[in-house]
Coordinates of C-alpha atoms and ligand atoms in Angstrom, one line a residue:
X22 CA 12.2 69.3 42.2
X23 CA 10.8 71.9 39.8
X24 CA 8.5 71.4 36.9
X25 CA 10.1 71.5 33.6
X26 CA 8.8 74.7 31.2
X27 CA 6.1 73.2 28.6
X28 CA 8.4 70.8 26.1
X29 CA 8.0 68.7 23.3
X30 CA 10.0 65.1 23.1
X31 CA 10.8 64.1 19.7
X32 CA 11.9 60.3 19.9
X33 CA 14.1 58.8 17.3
X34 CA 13.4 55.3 17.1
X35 CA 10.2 56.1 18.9
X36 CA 8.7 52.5 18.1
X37 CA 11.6 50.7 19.0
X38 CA 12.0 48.2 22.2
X39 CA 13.9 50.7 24.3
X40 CA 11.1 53.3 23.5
X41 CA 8.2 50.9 24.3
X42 CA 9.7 48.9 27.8
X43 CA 11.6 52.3 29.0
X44 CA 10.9 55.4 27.5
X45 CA 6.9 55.6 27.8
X46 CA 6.8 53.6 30.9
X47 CA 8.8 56.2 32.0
X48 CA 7.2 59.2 30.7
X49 CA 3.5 58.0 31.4
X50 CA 4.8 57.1 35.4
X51 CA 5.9 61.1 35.3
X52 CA 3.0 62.1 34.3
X53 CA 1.2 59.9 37.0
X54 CA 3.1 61.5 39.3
X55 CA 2.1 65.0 38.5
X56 CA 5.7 65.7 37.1
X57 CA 4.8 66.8 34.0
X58 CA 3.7 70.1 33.1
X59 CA 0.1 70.9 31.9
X60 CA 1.3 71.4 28.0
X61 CA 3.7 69.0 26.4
X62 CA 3.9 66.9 23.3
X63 CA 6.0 63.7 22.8
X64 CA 6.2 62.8 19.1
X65 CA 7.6 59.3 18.5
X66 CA 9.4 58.6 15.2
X67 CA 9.3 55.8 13.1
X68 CA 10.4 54.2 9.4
X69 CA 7.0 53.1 9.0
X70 CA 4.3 55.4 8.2
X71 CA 1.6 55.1 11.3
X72 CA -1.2 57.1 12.5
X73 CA -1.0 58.8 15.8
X74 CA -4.3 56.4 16.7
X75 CA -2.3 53.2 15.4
X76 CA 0.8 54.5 17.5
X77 CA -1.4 55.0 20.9
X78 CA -3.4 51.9 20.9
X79 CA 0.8 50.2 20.5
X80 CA 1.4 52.0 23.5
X81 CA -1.4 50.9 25.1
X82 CA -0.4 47.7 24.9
X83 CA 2.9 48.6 26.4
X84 CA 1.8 50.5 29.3
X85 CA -0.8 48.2 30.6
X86 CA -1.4 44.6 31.5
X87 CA -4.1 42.3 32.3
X88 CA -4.3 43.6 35.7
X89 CA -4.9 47.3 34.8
X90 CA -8.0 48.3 35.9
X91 CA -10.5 50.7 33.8
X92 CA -9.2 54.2 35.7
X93 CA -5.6 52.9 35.2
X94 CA -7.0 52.8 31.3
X95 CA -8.3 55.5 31.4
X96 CA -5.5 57.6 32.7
X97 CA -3.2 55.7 30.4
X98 CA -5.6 57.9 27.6
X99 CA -5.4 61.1 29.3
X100 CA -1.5 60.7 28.6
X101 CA -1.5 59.6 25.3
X102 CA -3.8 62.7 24.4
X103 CA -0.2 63.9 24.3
X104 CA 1.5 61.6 22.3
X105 CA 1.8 62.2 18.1
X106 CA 3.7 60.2 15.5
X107 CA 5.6 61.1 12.3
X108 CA 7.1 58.7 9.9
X109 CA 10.8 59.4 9.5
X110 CA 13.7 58.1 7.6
X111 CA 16.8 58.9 9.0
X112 CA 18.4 58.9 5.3
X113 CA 16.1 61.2 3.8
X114 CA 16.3 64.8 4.3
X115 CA 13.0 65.2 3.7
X116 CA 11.7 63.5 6.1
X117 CA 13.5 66.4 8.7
X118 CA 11.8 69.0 6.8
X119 CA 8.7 67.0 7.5
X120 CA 9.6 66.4 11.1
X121 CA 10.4 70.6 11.0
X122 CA 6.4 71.2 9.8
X123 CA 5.3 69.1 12.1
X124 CA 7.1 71.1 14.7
X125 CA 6.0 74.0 13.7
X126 CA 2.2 73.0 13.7
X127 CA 2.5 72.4 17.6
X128 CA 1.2 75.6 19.6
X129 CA 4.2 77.9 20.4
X130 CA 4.6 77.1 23.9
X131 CA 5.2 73.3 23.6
X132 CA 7.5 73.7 20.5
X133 CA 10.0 76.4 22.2
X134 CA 11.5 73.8 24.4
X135 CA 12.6 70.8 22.1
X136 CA 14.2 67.9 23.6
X137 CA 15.5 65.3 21.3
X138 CA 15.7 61.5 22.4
X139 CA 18.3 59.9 19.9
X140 CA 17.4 56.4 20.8
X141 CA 18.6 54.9 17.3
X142 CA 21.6 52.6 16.5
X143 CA 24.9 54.6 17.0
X144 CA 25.8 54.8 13.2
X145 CA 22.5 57.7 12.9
X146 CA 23.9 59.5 16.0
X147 CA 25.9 62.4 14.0
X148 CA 23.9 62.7 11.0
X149 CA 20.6 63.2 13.1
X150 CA 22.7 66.3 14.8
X151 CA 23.7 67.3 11.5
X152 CA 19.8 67.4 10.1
X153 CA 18.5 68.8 13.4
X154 CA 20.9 71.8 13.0
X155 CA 21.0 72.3 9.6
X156 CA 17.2 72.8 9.8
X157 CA 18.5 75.6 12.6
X158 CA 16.5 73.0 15.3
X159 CA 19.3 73.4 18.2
X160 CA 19.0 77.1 17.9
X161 CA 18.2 78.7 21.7
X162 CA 17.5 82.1 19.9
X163 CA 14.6 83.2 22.0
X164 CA 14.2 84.1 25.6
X165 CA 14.5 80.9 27.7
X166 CA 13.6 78.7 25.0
X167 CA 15.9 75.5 25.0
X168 CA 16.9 73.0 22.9
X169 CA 18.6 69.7 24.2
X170 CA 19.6 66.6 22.8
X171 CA 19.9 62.3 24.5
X172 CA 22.1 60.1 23.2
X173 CA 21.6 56.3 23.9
X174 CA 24.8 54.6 24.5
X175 CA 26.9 52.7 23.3
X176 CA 28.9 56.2 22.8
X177 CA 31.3 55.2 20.2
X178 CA 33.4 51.7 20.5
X179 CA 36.9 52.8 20.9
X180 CA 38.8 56.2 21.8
X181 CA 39.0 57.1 18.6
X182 CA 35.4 56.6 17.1
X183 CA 34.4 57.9 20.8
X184 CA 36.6 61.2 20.2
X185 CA 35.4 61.5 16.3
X186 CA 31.8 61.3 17.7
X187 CA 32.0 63.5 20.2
X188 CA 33.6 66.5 18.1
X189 CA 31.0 65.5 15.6
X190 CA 28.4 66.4 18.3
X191 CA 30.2 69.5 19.1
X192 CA 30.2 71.0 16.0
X193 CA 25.9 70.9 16.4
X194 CA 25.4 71.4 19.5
X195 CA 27.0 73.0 22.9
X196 CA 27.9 70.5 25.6
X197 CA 25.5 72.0 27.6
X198 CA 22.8 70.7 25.1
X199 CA 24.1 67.4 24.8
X200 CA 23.0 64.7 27.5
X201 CA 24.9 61.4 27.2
X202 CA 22.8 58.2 28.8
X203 CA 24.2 56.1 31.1
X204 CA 21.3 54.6 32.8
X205 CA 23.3 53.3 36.1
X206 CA 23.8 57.1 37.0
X207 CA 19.6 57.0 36.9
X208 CA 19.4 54.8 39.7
X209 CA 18.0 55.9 42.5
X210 CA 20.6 53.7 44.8
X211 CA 23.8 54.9 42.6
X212 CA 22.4 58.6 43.3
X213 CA 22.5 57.4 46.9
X214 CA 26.0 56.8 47.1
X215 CA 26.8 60.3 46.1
X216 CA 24.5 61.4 49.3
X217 CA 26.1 58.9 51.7
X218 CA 29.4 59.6 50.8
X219 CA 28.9 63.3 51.1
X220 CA 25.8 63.8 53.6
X221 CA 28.2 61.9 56.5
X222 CA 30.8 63.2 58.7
X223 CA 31.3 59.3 59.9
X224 CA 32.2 58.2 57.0
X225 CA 34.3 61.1 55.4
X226 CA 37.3 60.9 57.3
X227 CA 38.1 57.2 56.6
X228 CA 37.5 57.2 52.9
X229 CA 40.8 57.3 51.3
X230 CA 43.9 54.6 51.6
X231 CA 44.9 55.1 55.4
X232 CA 41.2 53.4 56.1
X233 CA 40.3 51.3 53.2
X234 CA 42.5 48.2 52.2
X235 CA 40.5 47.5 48.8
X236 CA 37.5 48.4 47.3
X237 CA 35.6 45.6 44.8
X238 CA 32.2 46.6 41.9
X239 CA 30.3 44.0 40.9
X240 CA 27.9 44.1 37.8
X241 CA 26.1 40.3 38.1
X242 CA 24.1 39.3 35.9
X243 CA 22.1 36.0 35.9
X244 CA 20.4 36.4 32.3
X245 CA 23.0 35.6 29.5
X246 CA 22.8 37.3 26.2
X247 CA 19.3 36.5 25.0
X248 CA 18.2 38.1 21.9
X249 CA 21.0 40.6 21.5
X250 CA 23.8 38.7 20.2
X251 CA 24.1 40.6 17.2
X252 CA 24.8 44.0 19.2
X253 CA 26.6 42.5 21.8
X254 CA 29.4 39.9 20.3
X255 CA 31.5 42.8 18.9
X256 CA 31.3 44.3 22.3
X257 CA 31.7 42.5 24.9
X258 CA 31.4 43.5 28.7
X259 CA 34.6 45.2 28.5
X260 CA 32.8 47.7 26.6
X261 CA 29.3 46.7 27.0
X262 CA 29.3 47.3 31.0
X263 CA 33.2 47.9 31.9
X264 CA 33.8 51.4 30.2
X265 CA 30.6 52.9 31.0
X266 CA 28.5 51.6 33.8
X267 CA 31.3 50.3 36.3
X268 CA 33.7 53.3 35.8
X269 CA 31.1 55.9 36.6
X270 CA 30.5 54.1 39.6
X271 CA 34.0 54.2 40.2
X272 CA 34.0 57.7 39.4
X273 CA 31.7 58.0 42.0
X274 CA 33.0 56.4 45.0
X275 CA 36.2 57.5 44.0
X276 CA 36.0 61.2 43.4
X277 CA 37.1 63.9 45.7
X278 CA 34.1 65.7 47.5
X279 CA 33.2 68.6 45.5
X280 CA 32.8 72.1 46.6
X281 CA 29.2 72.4 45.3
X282 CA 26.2 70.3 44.3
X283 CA 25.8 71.0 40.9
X284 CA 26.6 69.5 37.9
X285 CA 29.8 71.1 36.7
X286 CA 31.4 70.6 40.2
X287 CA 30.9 66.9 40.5
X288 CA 31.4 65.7 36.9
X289 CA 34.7 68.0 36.9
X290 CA 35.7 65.8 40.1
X291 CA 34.3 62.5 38.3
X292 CA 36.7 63.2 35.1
X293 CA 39.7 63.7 37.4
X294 CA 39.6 60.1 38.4
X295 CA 38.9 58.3 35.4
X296 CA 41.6 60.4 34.2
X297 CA 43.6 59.3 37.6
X298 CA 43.1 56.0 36.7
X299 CA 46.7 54.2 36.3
X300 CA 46.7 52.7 32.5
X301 CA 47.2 48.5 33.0
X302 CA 50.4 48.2 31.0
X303 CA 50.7 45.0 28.4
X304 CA 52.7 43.2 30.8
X305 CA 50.0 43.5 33.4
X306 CA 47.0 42.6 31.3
X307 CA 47.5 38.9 32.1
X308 CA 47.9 39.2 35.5
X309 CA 45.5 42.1 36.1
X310 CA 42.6 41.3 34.1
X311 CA 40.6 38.0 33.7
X312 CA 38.2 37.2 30.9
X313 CA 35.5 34.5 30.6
X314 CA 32.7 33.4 28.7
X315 CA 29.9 31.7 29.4
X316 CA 29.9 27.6 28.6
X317 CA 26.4 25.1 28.6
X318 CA 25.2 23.9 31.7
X319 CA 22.7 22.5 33.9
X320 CA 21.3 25.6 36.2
X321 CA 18.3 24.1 38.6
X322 CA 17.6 21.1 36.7
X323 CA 17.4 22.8 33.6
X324 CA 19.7 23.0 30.3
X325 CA 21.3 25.9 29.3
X326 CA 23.3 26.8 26.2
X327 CA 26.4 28.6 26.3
X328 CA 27.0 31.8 24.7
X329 CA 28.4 30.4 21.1
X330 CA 25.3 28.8 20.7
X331 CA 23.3 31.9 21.3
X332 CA 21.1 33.6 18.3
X333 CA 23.3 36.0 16.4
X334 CA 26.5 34.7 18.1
X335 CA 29.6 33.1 15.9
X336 CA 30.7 29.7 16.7
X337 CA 33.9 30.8 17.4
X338 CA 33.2 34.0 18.8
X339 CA 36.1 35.0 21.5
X340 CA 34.0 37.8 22.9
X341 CA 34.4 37.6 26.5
X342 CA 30.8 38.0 28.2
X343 CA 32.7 37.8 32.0
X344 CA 35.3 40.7 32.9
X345 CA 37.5 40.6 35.9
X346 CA 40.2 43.5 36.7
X347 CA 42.1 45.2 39.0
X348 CA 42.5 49.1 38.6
X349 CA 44.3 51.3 40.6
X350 CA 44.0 55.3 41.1
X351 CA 47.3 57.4 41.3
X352 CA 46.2 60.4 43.4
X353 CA 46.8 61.2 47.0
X354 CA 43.9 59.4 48.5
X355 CA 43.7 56.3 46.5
X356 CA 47.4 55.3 45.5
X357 CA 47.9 51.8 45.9
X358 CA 44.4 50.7 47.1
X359 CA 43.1 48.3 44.2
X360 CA 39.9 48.2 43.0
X361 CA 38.7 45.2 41.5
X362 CA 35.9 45.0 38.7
X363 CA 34.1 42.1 37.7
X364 CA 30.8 41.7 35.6
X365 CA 29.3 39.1 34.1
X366 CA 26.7 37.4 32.1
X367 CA 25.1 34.1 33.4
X368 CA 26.4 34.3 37.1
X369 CA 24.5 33.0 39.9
X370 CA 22.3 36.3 40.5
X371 CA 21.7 39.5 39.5
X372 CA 23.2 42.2 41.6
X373 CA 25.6 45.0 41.4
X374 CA 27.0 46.6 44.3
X375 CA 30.3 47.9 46.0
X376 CA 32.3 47.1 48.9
X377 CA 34.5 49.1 51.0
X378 CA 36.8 46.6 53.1
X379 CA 38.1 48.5 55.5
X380 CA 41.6 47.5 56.8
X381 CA 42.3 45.5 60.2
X382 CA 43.3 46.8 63.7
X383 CA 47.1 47.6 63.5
X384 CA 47.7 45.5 66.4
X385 CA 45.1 42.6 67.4
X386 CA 44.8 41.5 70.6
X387 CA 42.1 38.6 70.2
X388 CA 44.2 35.9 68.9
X389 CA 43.5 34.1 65.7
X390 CA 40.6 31.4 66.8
X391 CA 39.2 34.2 68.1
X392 CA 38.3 36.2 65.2
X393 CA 39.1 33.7 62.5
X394 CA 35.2 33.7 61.4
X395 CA 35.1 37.6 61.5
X396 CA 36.7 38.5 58.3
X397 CA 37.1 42.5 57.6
X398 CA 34.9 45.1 58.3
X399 CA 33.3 45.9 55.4
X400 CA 30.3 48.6 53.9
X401 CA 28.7 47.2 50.8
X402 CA 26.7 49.4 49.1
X403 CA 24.2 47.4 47.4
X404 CA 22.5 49.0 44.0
X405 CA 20.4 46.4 42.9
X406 CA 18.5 44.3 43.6
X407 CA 17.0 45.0 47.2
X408 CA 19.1 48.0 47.6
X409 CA 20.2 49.3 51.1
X410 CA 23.2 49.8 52.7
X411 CA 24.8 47.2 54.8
X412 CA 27.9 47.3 57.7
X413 CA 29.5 44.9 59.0
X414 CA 31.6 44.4 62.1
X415 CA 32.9 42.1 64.4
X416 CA 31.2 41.5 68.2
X417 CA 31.7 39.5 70.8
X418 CA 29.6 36.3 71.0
X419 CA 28.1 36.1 74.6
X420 CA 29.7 33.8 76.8
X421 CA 33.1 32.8 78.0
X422 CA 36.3 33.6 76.2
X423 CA 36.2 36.3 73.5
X424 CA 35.3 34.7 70.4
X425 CA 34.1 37.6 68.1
X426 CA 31.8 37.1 65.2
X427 CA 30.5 38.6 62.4
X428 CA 27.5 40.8 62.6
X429 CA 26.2 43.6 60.2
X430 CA 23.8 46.8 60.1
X431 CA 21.4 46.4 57.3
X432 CA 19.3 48.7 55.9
X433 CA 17.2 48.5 53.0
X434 CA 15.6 51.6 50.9
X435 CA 12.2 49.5 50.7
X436 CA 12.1 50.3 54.9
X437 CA 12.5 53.9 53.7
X438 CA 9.5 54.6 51.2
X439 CA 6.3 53.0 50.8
X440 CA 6.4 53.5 46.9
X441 CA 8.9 52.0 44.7
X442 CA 11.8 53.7 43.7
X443 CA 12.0 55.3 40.4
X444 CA 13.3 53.9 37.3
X445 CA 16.6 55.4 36.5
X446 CA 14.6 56.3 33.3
X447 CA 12.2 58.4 34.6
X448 CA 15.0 60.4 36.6
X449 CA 17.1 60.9 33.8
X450 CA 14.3 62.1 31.1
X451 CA 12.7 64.2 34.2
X452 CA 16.8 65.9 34.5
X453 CA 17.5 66.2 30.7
X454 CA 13.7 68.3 30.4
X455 CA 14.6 70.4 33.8
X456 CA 18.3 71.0 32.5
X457 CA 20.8 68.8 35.2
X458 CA 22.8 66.8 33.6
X459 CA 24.9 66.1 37.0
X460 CA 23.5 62.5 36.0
X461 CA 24.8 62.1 32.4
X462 CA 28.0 61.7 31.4
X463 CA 30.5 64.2 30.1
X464 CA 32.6 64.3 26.9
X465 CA 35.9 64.5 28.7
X466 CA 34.4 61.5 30.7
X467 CA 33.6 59.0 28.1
X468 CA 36.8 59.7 26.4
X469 CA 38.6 59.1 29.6
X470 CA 36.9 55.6 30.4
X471 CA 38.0 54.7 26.4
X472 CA 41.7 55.9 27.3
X473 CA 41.6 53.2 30.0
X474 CA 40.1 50.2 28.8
X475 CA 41.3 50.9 24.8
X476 CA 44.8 49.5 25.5
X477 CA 43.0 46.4 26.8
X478 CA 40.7 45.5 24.4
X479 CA 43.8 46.2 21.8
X480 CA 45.8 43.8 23.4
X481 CA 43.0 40.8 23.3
X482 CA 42.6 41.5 20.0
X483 CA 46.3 41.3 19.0
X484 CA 47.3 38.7 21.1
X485 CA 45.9 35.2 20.2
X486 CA 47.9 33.8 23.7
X487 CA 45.8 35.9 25.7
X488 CA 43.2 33.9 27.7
X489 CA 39.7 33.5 27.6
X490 CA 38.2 31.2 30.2
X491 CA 35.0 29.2 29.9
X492 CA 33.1 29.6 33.3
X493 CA 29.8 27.1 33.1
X494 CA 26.5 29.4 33.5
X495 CA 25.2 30.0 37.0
X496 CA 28.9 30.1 38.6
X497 CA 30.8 33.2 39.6
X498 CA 33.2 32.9 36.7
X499 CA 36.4 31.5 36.1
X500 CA 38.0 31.0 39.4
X501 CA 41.5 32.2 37.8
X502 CA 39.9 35.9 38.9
X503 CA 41.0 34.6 42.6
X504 CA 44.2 35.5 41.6
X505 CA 44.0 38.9 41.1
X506 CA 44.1 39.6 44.9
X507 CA 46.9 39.0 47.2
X508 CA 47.0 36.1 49.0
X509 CA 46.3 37.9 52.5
X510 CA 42.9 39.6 51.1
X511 CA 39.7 38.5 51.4
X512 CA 38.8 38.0 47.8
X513 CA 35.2 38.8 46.2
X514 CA 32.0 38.5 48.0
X515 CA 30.2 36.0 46.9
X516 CA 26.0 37.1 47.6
X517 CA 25.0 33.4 46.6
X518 CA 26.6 29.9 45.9
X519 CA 27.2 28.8 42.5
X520 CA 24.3 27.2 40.9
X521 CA 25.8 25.2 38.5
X522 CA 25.9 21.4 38.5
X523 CA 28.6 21.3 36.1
X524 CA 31.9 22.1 37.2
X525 CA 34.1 21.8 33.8
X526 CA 36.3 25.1 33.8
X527 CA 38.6 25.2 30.7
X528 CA 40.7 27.0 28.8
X529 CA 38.9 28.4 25.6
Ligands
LIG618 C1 23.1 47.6 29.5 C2 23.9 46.6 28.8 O1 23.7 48.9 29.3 O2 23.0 47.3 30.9 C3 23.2 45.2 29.0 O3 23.9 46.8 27.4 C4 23.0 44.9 30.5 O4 24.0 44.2 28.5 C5 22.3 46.1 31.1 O5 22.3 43.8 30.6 C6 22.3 46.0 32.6 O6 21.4 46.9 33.2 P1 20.7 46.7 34.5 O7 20.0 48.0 34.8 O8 19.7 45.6 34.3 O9 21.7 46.4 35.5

């Protein structure tokens, strides 16, 4: 991977939570790793008027711990020799013009290459655009001087504030300027499925609805909504995880093998699916989607509240914090093969992966008690935690008679590399300053993901019948999302037992 050219970051929201547990973490593990160039500057913004001392001895808090060591200190100074801070307030002009000087006072070669990190609330996302370029900041007038631009999600919260944002964008920057976060395309595991799907002559052939009898994604998560109630009640993990996150990775799995590696080629293919995807109709949505939300319970021993009772949450909020659903693609390889999403807060575990169940011999000739404990061969691709790659198959167990059993391949990336992987952070801020955005989403993408689950979300909202299930914390859910597969599929896999005590399902 090449070095990027000589840059300076400009953070919005530069002493903000995401900026202090990601965004520097990230940076300063870059520059660890020798991935920086010599010359850069990364100039965090803030409301509050700081000095650049005040702002690294924050950061130094951030990047080190009791355990850091005094060379770990001491290489945590060289970095934030390059860090600066200016006081802005995204309402006042002025404070651009400001943020324009201080540009300007940075040597040439770090100031050519400007990359913009917009990680603010989404209600500053267009008028920071409009600043930036009004002050003629987006301009690539010069040689090979660039000028790039991050936006955090959530990217708008509906098609048409998604659609309004987007041409709001547009009429700043190019597309090619503009790189749209989704951090799950960061991960190094999510990056791997692109590589086994399309590094493999085994598996190519049999990926596509002669082969595979289902596909599920699951998003797990065993935190609830802590501290972020007041972002996430009008979202929800329809839009909080569903229309982002889980259709990317749909995207993909799903996507037709493109006929280069580059990042035109495979988000052209990625927008062909979400665009593929076959709209649930209103008649469906009770039958094809299950929503839950997280009730009190006992988890280990210990009490925990349920999601009504969390800080910044309305009594009688009916946000769902659990999403179940079953999507299908109408194209050639994937028509009639379901898919089925689920994500949650307050499940057993954390874990997201995906997994290909392959269909069954046409004809079996081991009879039933046989290969009753076998179940279907299935690949899950597992993206976090401990992520690998596992397969499973049936063998004989030794002995008389041919009882066959379950038995699987299982690698895990840890066996692979001594170091840890990467956070997606890190590969998405190294990308955006080296100019791939293969890992960012599109325009045409995000809208698409909005087309599908819009008509959803609509029909909650409007329909007071529609159900919302309360699942108690540390259990898979409501069990209602059985029914979304037929009764001869294996239904989802569950990677640990429920760990609730309390069993009280009901209808909220
Ligand atoms: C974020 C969501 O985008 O992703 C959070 O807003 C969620 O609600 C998080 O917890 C999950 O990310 P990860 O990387 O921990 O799976």
């Amino acid at each position: 991977m090449r070095t990027p050219d000589p840059f300076t970051l400009i953070i919005f929201g530069g002493t903000g939570d995401l900026s202090h547990r990601k965004l520097f973490p990230a940076l300063y593990k870059l520059f660890l790793q020798q991935r920086l160039p010599q010359r850069f500057k990364v100039l965090g913004l803030g409301r509050n008027e700081i000095s650049d001392k005040v702002f690294r001895e924050q950061l130094t808090h951030s990047l080190s711990d009791d355990t850091s060591g005094s060379s770990e200190r001491e290489q945590i100074q060289f970095f934030l020799q390059h860090v600066h801070f200016q006081q802005l307030d995204m309402s006042h002009a002025d404070d651009f013009q400001h943020l324009k000087q201080r540009v300007h006072s940075f040597d040439k070669e770090v100031r050519d290459n400007l990359l913009f990190y917009v990680a603010t609330a989404p209600s500053f996302f267009s008028s920071v655009a409009r600043e930036l370029t009004a002050l003629g900041l987006h301009k690539e007038d010069v040689g090979n001087q660039w000028r790039r631009i991050i936006f955090e999600k959530p990217f708008g919260n509906d098609l048409e504030s998604a659609r309004q944002l987007n041409n709001e964008l547009l009429a700043c920057f190019k597309e090619n300027q503009i790189y749209r976060i989704d951090h799950y395309l960061g991960k190094e595991s999510v990056q791997n499925m692109l590589a086994f799907r399309l590094a493999n002559g085994l598996f190519k052939p049999l990926w596509n609805r002669q082969f595979i009898h289902h596909i599920e994604l699951t998003a797990a998560e065993s935190l609830g909504v802590e501290d972020r109630g007041a972002y996430y009640d009008p979202s929800g993990a329809m839009r909080d995880m569903v229309q982002n996150h889980l259709l990317q990775l749909l995207a993909i799995i799903a996507m037709e093998p493109p006929s280069h590696f580059d990042s035109t080629s495979i988000r052209d293919e990625k927008v062909k699916v979400l665009k593929s995807l076959r709209p649930i109709t209103e008649t469906e949505i009770p039958t094809h989607t299950v929503r839950g939300q997280y009730i009190a319970s006992t988890i280990r021993g210990e009490r925990v509240p349920g999601y009504r009772t969390e800080p910044d949450v309305p009594e009688s909020s009916s946000t769902e914090t659990y999403i179940a659903l079953k999507a299908y693609i109408d194209n050639e390889r994937w028509q009639d093969v379901p898919f089925y999403i689920r994500t949650g807060k307050r499940l057993p575990t954390r874990v997201t992966e995906v997994v290909i169940h392959f269909n069954g011999p046409g004809h079996q000739i081991f009879n039933d008690i046989d290969t009753q404990s076998m179940g279907g061969n299935q690949l899950v691709l597992r993206i976090q935690p401990d992520e690998g790659v596992l397969l499973k198959f049936g063998l004989k167990v030794p002995g008389a008679g041919y009882q066959i059993a379950p038995v699987g391949m299982d690698f895990h990336y840890s066996d692979l590399s001594e170091s840890e992987l990467p956070e997606a952070y890190e590969r998405l801020i190294l990308d955006a300053l080296i100019g791939d955005s293969t890992l960012f989403s599109r325009a045409d993408a995000v809208e698409a993901s909005w087309a599908f689950v819009d008509p959803i979300i609509h029909y909650w909202n409007t329909h007071s019948e529609s159900k919302l299930y309360g699942y108690p914390a540390g259990t898979w859910g409501p069990p209602e999302s059985l029914d979304l597969f037929e009764e001869t599929e294996e239904d989802w896999r569950y990677p640990c037992k429920n760990l609730s005590s309390d069993d009280s399902y009901c209808e909220l």
